Short mmCIF file of C-alpha atoms in Angstrom, two decimals:
data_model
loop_
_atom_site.label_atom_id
_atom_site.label_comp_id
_atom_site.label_asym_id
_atom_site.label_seq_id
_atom_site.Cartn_x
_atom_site.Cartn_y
_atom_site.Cartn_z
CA UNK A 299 0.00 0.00 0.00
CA UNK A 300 1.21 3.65 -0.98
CA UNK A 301 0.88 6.60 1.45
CA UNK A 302 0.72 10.12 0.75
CA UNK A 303 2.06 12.55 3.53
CA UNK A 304 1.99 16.42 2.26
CA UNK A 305 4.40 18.40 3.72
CA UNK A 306 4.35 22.31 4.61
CA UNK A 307 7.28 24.69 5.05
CA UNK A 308 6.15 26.89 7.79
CA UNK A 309 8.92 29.38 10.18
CA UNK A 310 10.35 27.31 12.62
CA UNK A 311 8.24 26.88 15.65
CA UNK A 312 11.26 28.09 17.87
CA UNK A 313 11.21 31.66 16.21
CA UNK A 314 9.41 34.78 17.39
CA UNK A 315 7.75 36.28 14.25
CA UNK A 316 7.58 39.67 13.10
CA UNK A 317 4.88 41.38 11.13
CA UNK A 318 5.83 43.70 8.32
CA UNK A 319 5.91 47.34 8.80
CA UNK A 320 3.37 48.27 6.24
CA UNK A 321 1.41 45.55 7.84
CA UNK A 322 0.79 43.08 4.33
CA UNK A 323 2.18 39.90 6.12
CA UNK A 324 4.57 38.35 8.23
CA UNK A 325 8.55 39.31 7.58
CA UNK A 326 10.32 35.52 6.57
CA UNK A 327 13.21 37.56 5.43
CA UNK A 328 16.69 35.37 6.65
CA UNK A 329 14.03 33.59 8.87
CA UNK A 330 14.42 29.82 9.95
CA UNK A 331 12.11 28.03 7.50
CA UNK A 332 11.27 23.74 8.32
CA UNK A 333 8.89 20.80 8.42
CA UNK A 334 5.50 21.88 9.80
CA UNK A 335 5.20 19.96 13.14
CA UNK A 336 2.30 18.30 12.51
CA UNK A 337 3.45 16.87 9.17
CA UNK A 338 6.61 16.01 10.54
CA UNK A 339 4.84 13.04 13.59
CA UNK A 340 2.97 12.57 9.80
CA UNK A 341 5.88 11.32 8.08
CA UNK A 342 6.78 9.85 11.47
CA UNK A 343 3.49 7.98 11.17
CA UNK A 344 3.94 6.67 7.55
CA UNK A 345 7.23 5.32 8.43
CA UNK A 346 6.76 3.23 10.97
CA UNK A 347 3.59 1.82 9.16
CA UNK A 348 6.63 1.15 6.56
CA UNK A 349 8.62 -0.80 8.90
CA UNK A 350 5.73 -2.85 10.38
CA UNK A 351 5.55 -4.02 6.59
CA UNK A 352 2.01 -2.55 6.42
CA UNK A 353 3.24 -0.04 3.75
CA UNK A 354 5.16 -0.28 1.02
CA UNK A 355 6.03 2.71 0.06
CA UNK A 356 5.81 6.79 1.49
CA UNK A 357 5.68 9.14 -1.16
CA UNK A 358 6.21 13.02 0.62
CA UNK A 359 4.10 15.83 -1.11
CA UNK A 360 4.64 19.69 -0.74
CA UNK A 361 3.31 23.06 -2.32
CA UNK A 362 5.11 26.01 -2.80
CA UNK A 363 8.38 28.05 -3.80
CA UNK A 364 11.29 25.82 -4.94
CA UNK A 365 12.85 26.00 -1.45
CA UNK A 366 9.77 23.51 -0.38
CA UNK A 367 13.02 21.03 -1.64
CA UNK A 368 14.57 21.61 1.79
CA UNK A 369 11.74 20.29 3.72
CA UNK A 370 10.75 17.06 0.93
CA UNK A 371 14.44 15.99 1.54
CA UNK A 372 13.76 16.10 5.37
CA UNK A 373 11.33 13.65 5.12
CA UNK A 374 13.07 11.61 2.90
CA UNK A 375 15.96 11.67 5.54
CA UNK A 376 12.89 10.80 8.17
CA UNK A 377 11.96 7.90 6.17
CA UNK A 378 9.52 8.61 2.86
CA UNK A 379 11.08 7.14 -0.31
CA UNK A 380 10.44 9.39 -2.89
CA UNK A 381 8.77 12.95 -2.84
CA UNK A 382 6.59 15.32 -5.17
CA UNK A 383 7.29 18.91 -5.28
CA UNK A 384 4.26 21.16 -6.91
CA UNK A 385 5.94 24.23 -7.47
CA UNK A 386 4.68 27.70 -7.53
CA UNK A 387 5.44 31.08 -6.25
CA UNK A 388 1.50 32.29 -5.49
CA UNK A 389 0.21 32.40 -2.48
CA UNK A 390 -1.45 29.01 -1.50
CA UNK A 391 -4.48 28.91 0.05
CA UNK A 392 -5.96 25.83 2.06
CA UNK A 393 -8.49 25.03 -0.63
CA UNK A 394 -5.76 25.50 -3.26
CA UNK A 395 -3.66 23.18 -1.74
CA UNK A 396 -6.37 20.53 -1.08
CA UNK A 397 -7.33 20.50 -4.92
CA UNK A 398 -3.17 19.77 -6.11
CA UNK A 399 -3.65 17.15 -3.24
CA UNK A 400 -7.05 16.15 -4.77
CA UNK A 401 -4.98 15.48 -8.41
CA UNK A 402 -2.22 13.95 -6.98
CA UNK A 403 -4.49 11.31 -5.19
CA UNK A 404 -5.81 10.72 -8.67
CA UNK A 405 -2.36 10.02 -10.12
CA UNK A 406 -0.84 8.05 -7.52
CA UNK A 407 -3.83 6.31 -6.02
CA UNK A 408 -2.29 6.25 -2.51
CA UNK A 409 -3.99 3.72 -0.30
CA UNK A 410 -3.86 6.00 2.75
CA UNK A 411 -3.56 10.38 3.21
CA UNK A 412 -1.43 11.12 6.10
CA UNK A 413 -1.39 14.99 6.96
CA UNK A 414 -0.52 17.51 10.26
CA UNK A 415 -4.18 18.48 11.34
CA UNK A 416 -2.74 22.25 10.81
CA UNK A 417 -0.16 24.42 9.80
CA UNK A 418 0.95 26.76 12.79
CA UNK A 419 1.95 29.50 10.29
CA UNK A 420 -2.30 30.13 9.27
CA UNK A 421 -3.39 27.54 11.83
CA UNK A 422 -6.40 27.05 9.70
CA UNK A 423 -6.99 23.08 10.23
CA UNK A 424 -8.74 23.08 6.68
CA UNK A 425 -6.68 21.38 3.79
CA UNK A 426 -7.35 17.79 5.56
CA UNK A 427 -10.73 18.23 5.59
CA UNK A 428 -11.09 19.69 2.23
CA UNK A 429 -9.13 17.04 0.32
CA UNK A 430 -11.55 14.40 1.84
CA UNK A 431 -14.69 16.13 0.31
CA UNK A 432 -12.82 16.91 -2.76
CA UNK A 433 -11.89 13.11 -3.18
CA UNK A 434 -15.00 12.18 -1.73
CA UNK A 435 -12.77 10.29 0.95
CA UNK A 436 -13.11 9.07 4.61
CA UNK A 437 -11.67 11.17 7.21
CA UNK A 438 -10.51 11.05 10.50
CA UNK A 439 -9.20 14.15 12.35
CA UNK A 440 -6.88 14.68 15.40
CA UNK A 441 -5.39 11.23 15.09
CA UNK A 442 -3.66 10.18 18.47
CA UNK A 443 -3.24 6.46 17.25
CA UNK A 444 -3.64 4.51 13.81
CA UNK A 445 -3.88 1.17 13.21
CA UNK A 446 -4.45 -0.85 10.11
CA UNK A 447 -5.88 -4.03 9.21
CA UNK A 448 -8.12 -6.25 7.03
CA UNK A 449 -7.69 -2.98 4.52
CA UNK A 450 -9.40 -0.77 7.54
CA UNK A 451 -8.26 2.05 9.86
CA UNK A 452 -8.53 2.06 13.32
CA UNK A 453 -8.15 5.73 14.12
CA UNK A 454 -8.27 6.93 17.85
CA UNK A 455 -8.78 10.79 17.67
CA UNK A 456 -9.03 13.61 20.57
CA UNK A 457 -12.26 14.92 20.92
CA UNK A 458 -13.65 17.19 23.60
CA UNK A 459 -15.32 14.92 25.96
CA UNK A 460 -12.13 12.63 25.51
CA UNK A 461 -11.03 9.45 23.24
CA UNK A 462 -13.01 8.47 19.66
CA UNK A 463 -12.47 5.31 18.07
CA UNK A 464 -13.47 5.16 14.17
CA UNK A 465 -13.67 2.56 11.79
CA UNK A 466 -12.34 3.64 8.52
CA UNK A 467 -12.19 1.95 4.47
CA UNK A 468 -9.60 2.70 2.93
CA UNK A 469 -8.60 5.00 0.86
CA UNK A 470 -8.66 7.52 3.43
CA UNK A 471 -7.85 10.87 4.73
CA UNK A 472 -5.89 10.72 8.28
CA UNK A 473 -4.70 14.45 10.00
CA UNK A 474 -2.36 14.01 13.15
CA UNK A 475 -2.20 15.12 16.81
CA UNK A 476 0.58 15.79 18.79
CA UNK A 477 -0.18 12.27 20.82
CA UNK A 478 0.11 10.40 17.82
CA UNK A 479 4.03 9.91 18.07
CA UNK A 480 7.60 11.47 18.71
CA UNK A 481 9.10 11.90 15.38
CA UNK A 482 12.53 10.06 15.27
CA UNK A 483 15.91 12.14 15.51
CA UNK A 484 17.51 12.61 12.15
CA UNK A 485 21.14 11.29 11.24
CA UNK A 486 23.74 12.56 8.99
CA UNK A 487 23.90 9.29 6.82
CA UNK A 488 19.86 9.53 6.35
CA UNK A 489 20.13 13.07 5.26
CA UNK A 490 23.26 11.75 2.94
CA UNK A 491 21.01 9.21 1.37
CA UNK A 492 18.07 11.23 1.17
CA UNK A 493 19.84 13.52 -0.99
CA UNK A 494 19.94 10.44 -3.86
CA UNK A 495 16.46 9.71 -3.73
CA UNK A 496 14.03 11.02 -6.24
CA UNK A 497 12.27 13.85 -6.82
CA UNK A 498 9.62 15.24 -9.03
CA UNK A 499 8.83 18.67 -10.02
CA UNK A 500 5.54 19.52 -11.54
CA UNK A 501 3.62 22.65 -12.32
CA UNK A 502 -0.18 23.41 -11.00
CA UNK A 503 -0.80 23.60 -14.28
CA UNK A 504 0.46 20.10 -15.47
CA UNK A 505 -2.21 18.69 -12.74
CA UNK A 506 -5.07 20.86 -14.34
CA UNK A 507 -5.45 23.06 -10.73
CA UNK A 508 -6.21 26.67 -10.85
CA UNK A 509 -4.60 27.90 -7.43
CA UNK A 510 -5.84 31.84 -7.89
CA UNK A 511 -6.43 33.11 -4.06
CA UNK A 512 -10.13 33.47 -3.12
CA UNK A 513 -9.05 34.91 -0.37
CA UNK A 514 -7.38 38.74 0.04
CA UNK A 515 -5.81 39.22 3.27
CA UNK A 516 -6.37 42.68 4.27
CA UNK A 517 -3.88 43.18 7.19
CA UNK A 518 -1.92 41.76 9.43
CA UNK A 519 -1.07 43.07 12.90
CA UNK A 520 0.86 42.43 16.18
CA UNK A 521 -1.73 41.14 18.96
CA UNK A 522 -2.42 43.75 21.64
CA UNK A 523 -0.04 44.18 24.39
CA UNK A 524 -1.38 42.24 27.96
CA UNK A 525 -2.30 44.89 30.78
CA UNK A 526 -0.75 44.49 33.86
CA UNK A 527 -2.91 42.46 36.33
CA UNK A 528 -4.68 43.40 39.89
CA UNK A 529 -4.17 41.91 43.26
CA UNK A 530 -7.63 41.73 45.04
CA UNK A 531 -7.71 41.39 49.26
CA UNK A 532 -10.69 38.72 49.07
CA UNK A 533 -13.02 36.50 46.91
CA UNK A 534 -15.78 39.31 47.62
CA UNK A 535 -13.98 42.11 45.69
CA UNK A 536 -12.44 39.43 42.98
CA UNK A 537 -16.58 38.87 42.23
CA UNK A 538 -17.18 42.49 42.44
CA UNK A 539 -14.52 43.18 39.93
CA UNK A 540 -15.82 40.64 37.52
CA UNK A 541 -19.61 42.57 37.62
CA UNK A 542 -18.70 45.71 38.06
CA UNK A 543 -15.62 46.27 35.43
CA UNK A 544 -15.32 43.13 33.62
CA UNK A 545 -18.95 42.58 32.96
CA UNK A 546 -18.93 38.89 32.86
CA UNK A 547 -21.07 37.88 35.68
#
């Protein structure tokens, strides 16, 4: 059985971002660029599938500007065995994304979607979802634990009132939690070999997609700055506080 994992370069999660001074975006100029989190315990995911023997092969997707490269040959070094690189320099929105996803899925005819349940850059938790109605898929979102067997998932997912077990067929559409695993350390000689392992570059328009933004962003800003708390003497003032100024009692 194939897998699909799509990738996302994102700024690195350790970096403090900075919003442009005329306020059109976020400044990535000489930032830290890598592997989404959330597609990285993806790839982690696929991988050991791979090694149980449950997979044959993990084929890493991404969409974006050539330097999307970088973070295909990361999961290659993680474990995927070839990768896909759908190269553009627009702006990609989540439903742009899903339908090059949606193509792919036609050409390769993965067996199983593995995907981060959201990028932190736009945090929208949307392309997942929007590939499986596209494809007209199974989904299961949130994924703390997969299993497969007798050409089913077993997906445990997060929900609010605790633990979810589904039953999916496969094909199917799979985003990640945190819980799901710990992705594996990456060593020198894996990022060595990764570098010999193939990988395609194609066009949106080779797959047929248009991936024009529907979406205008208007502006982006810094969140306000925190005020400075109050001390209260006693729960009786704390609840006259929260009637009196904050107004939510």
């Amino acid at each position: 059985m194939k897998v699909l994992v799509p990738v996302k370069r994102v700024v690195d999660y350790n970096v403090k971002v900075r919003v442009k001074s005329d306020g059109t975006g976020v400044d990535i100029a000489n930032v830290k660029m890598s592997m989404n989190p959330f597609d990285e315990i993806a790839v982690e995911e696929a991988v050991r599938l791979k090694e149980k023997g449950l997979v044959t092969e993990v084929v890493a997707v991404s969409c974006g500007v050539a330097q999307c490269q970088e973070t295909l040959r990361t999961a290659m070094a993680i474990g995927a065995d070839r990768a896909i690189l759908v190269e553009t320099d627009m702006e990609l929105q989540p439903l742009a994304v899903a339908k090059l996803l949606k193509a792919l899925v036609d050409k390769e005819q993965p067996g199983l979607i593995i995907l981060g349940k959201q990028a932190i850059d736009d945090d929208a938790n949307q392309t997942g979802q929007m590939l499986a109605a596209l494809a007209g898929l199974p989904q299961a979102t949130f994924a703390s634990k997969i299993e497969l067997a007798d050409g089913k998932a077993q997906v445990t997912r997060e929900v609010d009132g605790g633990l979810e077990t589904l039953s999916l067929s496969l094909p199917a559409v799979i985003t990640t939690d945190l819980r799901l695993n710990e992705p594996r350390y990456v060593t020198l000689p894996n990022i060595m070999k990764a570098k010999k392992k193939p990988l395609e570059n194609v066009k949106p328009a080779d797959l047929g997609v248009d991936v024009a933004p529907r979406l205008q962003t208007l502006k982006v800003s810094e969140p306000p700055q925190r005020g400075a708390g109050v001390k209260v003497a006693d729960v009786a003032t704390l609840v006259a506080k929260l009637k009196t100024e904050a107004k939510v009692l």
